[in-house]
Coordinates of C-alpha atoms and ligand atoms in Angstrom, one line a residue:
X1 CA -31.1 7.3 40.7
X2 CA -27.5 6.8 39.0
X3 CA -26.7 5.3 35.5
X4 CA -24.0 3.3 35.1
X5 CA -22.4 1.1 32.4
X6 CA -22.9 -2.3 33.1
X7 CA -18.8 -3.0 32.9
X8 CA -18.8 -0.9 35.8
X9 CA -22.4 -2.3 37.2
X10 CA -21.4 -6.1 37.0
X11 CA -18.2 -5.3 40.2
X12 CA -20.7 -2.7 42.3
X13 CA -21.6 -4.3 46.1
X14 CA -25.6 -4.7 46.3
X15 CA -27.2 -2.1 48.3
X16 CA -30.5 0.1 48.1
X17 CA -29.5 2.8 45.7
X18 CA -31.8 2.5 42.4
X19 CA -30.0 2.0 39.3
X20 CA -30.8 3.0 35.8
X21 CA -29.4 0.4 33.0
X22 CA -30.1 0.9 29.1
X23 CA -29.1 -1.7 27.0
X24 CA -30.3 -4.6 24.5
X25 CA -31.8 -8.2 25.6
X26 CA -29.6 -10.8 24.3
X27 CA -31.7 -13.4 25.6
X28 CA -34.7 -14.0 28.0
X29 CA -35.6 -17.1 29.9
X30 CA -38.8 -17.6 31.0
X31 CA -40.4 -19.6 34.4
X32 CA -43.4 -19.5 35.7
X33 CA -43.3 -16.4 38.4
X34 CA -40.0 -14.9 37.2
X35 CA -38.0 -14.1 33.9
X36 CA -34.4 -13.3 33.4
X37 CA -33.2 -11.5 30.8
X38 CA -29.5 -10.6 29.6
X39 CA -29.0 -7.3 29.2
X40 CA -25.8 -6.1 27.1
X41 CA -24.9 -2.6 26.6
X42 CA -21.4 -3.1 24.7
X43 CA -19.5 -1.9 27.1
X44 CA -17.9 -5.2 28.0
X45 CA -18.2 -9.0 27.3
X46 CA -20.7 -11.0 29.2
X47 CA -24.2 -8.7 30.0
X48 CA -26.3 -8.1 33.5
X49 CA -28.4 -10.7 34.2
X50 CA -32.0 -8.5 35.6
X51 CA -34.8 -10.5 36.9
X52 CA -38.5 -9.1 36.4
X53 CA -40.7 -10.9 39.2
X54 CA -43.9 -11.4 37.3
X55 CA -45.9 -9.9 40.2
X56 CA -44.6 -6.9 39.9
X57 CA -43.1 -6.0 36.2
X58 CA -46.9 -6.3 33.8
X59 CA -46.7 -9.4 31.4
X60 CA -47.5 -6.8 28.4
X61 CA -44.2 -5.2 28.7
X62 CA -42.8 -9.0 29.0
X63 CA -44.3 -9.8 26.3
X64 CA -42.6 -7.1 24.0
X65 CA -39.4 -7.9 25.1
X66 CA -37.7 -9.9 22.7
X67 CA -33.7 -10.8 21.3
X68 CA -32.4 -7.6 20.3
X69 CA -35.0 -5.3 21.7
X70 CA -33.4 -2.2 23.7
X71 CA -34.6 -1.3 27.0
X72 CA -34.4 0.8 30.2
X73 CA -34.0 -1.4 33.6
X74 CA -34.9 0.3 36.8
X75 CA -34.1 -1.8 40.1
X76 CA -31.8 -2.6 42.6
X77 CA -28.5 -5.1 42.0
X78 CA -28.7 -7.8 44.8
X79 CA -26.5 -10.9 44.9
X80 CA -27.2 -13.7 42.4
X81 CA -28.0 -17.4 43.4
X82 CA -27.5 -18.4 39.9
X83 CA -23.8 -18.6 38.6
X84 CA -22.4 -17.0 36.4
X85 CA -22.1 -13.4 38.1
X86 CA -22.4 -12.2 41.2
X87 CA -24.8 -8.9 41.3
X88 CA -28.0 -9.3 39.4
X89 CA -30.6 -6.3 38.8
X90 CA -34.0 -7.2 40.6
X91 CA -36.7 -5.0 38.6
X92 CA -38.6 -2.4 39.7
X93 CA -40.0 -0.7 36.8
X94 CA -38.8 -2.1 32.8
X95 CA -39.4 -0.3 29.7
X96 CA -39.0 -1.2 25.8
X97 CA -37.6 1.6 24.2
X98 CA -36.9 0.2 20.6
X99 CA -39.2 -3.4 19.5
X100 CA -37.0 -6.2 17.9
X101 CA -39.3 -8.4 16.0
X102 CA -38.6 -12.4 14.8
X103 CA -37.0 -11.1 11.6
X104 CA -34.2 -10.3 13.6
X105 CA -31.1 -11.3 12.2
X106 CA -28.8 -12.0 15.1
X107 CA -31.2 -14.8 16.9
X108 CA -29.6 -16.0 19.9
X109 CA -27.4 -19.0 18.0
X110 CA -24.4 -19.6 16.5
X111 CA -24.1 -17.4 13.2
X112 CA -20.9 -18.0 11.1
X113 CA -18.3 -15.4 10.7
X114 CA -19.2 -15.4 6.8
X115 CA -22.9 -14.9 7.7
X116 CA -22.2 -11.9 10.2
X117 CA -19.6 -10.0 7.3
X118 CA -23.2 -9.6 5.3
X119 CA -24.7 -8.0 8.1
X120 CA -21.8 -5.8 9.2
X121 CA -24.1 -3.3 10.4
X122 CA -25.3 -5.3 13.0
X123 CA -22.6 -7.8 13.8
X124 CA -20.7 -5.5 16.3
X125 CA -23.9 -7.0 18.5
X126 CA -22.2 -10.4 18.7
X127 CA -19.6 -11.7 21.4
X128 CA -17.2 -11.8 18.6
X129 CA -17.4 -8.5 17.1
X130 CA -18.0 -6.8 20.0
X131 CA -14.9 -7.6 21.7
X132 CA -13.1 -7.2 18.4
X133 CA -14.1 -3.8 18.7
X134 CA -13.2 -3.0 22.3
X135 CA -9.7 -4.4 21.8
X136 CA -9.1 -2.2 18.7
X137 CA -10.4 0.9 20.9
X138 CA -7.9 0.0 23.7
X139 CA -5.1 -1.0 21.0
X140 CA -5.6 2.3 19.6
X141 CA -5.1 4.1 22.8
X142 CA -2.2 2.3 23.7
X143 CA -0.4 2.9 20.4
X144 CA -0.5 6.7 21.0
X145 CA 0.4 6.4 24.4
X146 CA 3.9 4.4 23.6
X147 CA 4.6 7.5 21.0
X148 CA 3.6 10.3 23.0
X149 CA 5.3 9.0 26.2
X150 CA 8.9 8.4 24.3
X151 CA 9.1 11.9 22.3
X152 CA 6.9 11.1 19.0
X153 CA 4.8 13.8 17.5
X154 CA 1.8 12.4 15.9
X155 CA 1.4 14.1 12.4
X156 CA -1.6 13.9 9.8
X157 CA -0.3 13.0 6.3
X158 CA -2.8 13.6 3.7
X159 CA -4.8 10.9 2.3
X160 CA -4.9 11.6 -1.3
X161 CA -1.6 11.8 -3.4
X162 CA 0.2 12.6 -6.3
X163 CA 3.1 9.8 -5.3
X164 CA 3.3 6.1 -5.4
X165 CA 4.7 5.9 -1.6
X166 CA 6.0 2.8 -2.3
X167 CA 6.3 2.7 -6.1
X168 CA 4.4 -0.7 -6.5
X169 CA 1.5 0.9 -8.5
X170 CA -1.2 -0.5 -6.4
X171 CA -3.2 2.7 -5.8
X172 CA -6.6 3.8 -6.6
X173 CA -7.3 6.7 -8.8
X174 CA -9.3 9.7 -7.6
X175 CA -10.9 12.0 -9.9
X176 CA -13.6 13.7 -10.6
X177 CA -13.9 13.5 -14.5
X178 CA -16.8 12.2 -16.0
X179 CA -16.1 9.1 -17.3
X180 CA -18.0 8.8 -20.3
X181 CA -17.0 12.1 -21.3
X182 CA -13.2 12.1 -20.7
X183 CA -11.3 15.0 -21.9
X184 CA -8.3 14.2 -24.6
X185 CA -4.8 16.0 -25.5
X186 CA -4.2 16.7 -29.0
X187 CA -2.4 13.7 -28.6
X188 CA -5.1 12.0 -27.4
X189 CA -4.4 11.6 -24.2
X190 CA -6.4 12.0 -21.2
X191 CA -6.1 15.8 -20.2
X192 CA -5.6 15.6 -16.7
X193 CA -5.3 19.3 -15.9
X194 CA -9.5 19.4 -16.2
X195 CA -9.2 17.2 -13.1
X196 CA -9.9 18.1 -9.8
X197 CA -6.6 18.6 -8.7
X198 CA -4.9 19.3 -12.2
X199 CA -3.0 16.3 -12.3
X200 CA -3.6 12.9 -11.8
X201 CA -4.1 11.8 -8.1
X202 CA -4.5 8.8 -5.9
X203 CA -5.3 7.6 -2.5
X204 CA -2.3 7.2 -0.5
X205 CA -0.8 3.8 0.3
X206 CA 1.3 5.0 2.6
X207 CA 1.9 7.6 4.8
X208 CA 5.9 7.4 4.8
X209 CA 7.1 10.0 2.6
X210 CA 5.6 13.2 3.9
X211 CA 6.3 11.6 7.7
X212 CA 9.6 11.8 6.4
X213 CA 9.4 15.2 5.8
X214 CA 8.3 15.7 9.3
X215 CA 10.9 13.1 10.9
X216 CA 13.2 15.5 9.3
X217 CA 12.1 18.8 11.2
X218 CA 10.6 17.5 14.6
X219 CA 13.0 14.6 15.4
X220 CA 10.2 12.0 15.8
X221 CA 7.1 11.6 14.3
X222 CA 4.4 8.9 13.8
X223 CA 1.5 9.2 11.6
X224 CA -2.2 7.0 12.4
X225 CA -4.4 6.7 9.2
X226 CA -6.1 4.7 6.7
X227 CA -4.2 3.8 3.7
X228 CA -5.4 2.2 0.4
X229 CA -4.3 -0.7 -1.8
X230 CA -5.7 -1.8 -5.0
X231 CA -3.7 -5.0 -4.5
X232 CA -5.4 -7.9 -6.4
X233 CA -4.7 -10.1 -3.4
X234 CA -8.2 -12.2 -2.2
X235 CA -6.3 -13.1 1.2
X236 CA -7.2 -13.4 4.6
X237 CA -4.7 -10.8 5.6
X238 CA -5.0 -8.0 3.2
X239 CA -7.8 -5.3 2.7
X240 CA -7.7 -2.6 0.5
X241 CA -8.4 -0.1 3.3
X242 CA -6.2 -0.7 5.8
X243 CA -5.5 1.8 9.3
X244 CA -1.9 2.2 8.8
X245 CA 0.6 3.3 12.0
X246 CA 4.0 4.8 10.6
X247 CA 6.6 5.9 12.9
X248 CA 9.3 8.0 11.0
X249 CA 12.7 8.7 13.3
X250 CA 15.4 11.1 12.2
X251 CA 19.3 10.3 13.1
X252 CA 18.5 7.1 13.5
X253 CA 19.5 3.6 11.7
X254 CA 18.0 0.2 11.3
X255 CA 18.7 -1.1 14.7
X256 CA 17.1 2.0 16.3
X257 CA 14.4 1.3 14.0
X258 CA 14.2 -2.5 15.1
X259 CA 14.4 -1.7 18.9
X260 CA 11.5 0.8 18.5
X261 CA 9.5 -2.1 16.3
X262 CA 9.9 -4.6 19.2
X263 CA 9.5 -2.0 22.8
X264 CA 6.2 -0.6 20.7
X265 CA 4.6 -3.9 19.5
X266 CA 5.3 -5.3 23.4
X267 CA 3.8 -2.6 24.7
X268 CA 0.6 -2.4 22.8
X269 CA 0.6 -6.4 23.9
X270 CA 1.0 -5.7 27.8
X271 CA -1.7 -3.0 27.7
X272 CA -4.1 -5.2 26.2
X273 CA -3.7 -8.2 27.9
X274 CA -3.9 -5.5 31.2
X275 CA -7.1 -4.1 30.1
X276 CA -9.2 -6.5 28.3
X277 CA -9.2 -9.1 30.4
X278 CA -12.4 -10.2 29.3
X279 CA -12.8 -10.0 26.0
X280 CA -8.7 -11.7 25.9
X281 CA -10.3 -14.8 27.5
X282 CA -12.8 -15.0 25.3
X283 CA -10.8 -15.1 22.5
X284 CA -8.1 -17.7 24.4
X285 CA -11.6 -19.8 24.5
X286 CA -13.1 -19.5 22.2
X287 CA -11.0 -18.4 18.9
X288 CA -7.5 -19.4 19.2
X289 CA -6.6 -21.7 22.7
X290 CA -3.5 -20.2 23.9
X291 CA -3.7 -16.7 22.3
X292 CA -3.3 -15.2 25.7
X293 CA -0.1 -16.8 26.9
X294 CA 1.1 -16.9 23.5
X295 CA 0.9 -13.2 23.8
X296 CA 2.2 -12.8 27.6
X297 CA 5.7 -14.7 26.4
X298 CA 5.9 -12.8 23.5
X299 CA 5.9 -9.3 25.3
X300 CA 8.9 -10.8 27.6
X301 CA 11.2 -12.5 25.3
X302 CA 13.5 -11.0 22.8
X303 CA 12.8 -11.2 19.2
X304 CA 14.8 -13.4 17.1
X305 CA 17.2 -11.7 14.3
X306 CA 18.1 -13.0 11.4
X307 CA 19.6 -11.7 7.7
X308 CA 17.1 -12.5 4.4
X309 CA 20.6 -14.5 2.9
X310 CA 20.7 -16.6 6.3
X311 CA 16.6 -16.8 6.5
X312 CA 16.9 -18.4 2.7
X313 CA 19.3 -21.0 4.0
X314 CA 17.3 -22.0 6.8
X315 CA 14.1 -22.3 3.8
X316 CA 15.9 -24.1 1.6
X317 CA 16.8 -26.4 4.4
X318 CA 13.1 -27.7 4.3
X319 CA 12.6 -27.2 0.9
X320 CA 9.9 -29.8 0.4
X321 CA 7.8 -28.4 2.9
X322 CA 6.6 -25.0 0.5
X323 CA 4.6 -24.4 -2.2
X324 CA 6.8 -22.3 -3.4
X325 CA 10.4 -23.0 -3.3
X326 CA 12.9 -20.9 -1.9
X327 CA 15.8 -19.1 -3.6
X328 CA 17.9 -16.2 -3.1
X329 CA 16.3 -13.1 -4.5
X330 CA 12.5 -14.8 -4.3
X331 CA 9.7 -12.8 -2.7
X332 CA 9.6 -14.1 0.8
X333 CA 5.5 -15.8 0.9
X334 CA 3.7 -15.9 3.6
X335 CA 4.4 -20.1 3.9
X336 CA 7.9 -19.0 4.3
X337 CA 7.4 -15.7 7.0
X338 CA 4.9 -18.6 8.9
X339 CA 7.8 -21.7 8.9
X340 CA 10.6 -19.0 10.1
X341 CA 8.3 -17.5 12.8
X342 CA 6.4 -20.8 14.0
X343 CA 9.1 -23.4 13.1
X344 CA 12.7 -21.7 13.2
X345 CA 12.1 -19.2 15.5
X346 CA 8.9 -20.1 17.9
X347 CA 8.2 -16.3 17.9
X348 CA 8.3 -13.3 16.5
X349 CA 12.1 -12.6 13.9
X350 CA 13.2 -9.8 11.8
X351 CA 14.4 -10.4 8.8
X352 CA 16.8 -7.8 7.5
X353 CA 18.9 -7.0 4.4
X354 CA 16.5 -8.3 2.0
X355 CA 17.7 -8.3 -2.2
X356 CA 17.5 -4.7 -3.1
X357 CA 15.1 -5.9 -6.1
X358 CA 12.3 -6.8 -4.1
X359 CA 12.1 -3.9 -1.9
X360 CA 10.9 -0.3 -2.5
X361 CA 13.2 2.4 -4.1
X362 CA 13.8 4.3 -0.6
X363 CA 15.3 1.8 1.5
X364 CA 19.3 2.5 2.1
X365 CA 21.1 0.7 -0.2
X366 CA 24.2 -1.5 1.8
X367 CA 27.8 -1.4 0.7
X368 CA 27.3 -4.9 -1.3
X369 CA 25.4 -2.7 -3.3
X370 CA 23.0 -6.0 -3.4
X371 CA 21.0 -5.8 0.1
X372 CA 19.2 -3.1 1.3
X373 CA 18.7 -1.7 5.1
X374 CA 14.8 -3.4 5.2
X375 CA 13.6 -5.0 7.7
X376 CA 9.8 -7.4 8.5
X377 CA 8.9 -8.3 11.3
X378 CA 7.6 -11.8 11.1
X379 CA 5.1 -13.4 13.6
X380 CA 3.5 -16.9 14.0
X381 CA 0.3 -17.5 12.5
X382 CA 0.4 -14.3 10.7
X383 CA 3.6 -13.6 8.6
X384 CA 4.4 -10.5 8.1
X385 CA 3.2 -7.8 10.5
X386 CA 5.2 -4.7 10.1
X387 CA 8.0 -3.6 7.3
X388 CA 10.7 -1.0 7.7
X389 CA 13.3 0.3 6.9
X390 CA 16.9 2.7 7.4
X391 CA 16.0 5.3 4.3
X392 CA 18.6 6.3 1.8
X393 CA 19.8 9.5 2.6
X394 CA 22.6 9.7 0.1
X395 CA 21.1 12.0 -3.1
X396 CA 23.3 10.6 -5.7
X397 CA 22.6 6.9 -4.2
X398 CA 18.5 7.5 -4.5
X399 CA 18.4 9.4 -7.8
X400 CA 19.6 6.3 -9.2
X401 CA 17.6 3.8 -7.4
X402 CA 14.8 6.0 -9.4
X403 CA 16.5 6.0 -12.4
X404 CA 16.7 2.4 -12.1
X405 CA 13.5 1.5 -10.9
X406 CA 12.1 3.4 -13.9
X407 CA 10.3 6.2 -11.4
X408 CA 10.5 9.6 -12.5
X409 CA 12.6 12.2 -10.3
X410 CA 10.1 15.0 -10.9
X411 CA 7.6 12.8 -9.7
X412 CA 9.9 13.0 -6.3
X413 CA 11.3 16.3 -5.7
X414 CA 10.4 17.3 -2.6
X415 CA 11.1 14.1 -1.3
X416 CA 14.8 14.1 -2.3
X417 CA 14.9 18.0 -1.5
X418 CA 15.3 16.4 2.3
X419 CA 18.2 14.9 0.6
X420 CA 19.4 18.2 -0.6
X421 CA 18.9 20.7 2.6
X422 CA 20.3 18.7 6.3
X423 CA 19.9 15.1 5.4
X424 CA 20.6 12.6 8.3
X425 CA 20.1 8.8 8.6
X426 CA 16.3 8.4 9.7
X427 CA 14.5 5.0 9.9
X428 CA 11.0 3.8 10.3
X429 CA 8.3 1.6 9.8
X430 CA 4.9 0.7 8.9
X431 CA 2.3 -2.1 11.0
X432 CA -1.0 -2.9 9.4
X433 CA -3.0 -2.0 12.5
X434 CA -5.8 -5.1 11.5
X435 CA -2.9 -7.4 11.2
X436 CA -1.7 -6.4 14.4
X437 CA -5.4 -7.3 15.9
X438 CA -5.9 -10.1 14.0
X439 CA -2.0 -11.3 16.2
X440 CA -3.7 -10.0 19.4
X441 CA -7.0 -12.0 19.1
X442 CA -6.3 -15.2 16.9
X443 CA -9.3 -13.6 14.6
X444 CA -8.4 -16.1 11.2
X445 CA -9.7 -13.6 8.5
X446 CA -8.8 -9.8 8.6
X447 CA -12.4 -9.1 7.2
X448 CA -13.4 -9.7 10.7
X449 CA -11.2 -7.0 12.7
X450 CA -12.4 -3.8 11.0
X451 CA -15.7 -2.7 10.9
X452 CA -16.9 -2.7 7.3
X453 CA -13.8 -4.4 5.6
X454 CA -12.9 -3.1 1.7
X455 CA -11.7 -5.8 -0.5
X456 CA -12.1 -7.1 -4.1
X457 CA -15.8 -6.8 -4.7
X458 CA -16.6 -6.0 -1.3
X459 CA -17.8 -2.1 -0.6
X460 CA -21.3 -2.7 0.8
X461 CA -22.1 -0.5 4.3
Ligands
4AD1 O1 5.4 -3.4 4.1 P1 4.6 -2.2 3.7 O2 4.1 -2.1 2.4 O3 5.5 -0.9 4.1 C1 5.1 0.4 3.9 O4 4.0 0.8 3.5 C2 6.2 1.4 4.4 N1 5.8 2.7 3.8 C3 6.1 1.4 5.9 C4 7.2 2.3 6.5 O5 8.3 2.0 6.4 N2 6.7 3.5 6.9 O6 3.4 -2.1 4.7 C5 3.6 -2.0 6.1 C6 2.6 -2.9 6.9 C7 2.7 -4.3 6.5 O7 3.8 -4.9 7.3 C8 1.4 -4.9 6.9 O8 1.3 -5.0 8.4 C9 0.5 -3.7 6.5 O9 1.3 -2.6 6.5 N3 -0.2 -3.9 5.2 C10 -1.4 -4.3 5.1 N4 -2.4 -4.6 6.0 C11 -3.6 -5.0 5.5 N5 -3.9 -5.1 4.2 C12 -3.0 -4.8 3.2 N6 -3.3 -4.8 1.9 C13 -1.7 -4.4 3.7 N7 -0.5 -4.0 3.0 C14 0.3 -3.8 4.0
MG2 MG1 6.0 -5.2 3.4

């Protein structure tokens, strides 16, 4: 007797051998001498369909199988009339191992993506989710496969701070003093050296700053982690847990940084549409019609370039068409990153030397003294999907950019030490990994490409 996954069950030849198949019913049809049930055991898309001939599997145990319940399928595969699949499992011998009774939540119908975020626990049961989940897995894979194969170390950078990363001011406190018992200075402020850690300290928003400090000793480094916002931002492409992919490359500028951006996100494409063929046509079915090709041309054609002072031209070109209007030195929104990508472009652009105001304090600062080396790279239907940058490497350059930006030097030494002992021009970026699936599968709301999704109100699981 052999157990085997049912991904790997659905392509075996029928033959004699006696197969063993654990899994859950998704749904059982009933006729008068046989009933079919679908059995799914996560492990790809569409389930097994096994047939229990009524004369030989006892109607009690038919009659405890139910949506949801899990079981163990004894029999042999044989070729299927019915279509749909080819191998079916004719039963010799079924068992229910776990009951599912009507109170079920996931009843075979169609349950809204809203509905199935309140039952997160469960909702990796459903086409959706499931497949969600197995492209993540083999995203995942292929992201540290790209690194490892072209000379990046992966590095763990810690998860909770003392620095603002990226100096916006979005992070969450961590501490372990009792709130309503906080203890005071004598100036009455709050003493932080009774905290946990002696000072105050956050969770990380980004990873950047010590990869830096590993760039700078083993060449190339990328880190792989959570990272935490307390943005304020109800969107349907931010979370304030996010699983963050930061590669950090020393001697190296901005368009070493852009080439890696573009070989690493093409990559990750190929390997998916390669391995999930499946779950890929569901979601080119189902979620987004033309996700798949979309994708394929992607991973062959060049990205498109362009400079934030030319990319402002082209907005205010169509100036009517935003929300938001367009000037030099404006935040670029995500109606603007959609019309360059979608309209302008037809595909994914980076848009570089963006208004030195709008970006964080480390990004190299170009001769205008205006611009600075940042780069996004901006795809259709999305926006923004990855930011970078060349980092300033000049001491006396940075200390001002923190002098400026009202961020205290103290706060930074170690960072600028790099500065101080063998600095070179490094470069790297940051991709959102849940933005990067929510590209891949057409998924509309980023809630719906991580497991249990942390937002504005929203901690429950
Ligand atoms: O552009 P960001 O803020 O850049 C950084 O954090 C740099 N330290 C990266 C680097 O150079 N090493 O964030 C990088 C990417 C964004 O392009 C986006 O894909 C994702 O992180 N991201 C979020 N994803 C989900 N929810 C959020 N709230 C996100 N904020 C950023
Ligand atoms: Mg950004």
């Amino acid at each position: 007797m052999t157990n085997l996954l049912i991904k790997d069950l659905k392509h075996t030849s029928p033959s004699d051998v006696v197969y063993n198949v654990e899994g859950w019913v998704r749904t059982k049809r009933d006729s008068k001498s046989v009933c079919f049930l679908e059995i799914n055991d996560g492990t790809c898309l569409k389930g097994l369909q096994a047939v229990a001939d009524k004369n030989v599997i006892n109607a009690d145990v038919l009659n405890k199988v139910s949506t949801g319940c899990s079981v163990l399928c004894t029999g042999k595969l044989v070729s299927s009339e019915g279509v749909g699949q080819d191998v079916e499992l004719l039963l010799q011998k079924l068992e229910v191992i776990g009951l599912s009774p009507d109170s079920y939540p996931l009843q075979k119908k169609h349950h809204t993506l809203e509905y199935l975020r309140e039952i997160a626990h469960l909702r990796a049961r459903t086409n959706t989710i499931g497949a969600t989940a197995r492209i993540r897995s083999s995203a995942s894979y292929a992201i540290h496969s790209f690194f490892q194969k072209n000379g990046f170390y992966y590095v763990n950078t810690p998860e909770i701070t003392s620095s603002d990363a990226e100096g916006a001011g979005e992070m969450f406190q961590v501490t372990t003093l009792d709130l309503n018992n906080i203890p005071k200075t004598e100036d009455n402020n709050v003493d932080y050296s009774k905290d946990f850690f002696g000072k105050k300290a956050y969770l990380t928003v980004s990873g950047q700053l010590e990869g830096e400090t590993y760039a700078l000793a083993l060449k190339n480094i990328y880190t792989f982690g959570p990272t935490f916002r307390a943005e304020n931002s109800n969107t349907k492409r931010h979370l304030a847990e996010f699983w963050h992919i930061e590669p950090e490359m020393a001697f190296c500028t901005l368009e070493g940084d852009m080439d890696v951006a573009e070989r690493f996100l093409k990559y990750v494409f190929k390997h998916v549409l390669e391995n999930n063929e499946e779950d890929m046509d569901f979601f080119n079915k189902f979620v987004e019609p033309g996700v798949k090709e979309q994708i394929r041309h992607v991973s062959e054609t060049p990205f498109g370039h362009i400079t934030y002072t030319d990319a402002i031209k082209e907005l205010e070109k169509k100036v009517d068409k935003f929300e938001f209007k367009p000037y030099w030195g404006c935040d670029i929104q995500t109606e603007h990153e959609r019309f360059l990508a979608e309209e302008v472009f037809k595909g994914p652009v980076i848009v570089t030397d963006y208004p030195k105001e709008i970006k964080a304090f480390y990004m190299k600062v170009n001769d205008d003294d205006k611009t600075v080396r940042g780069m996004d790279v901006l795809v259709p239907r999305l926006g923004e999907i990855i930011g970078g940058s060349e980092r300033e490497y000049r001491l006396d350059v940075l200390v001002k950019r923190l002098k400026d930006l009202n961020l205290k030097e103290e706060d930074y030494w170690w960072y600028l030490d790099l500065r101080r002992y063998g600095s070179v021009p490094h470069a790297g970026f940051g991709l959102g990994f849940e933005r990067l699936i929510q590209y891949m599968t057409g998924m509309q709301n980023i809630r719906d490409v991580i497991p249990y999704p942390r937002a504005v109100g929203q901690a429950e699981f």
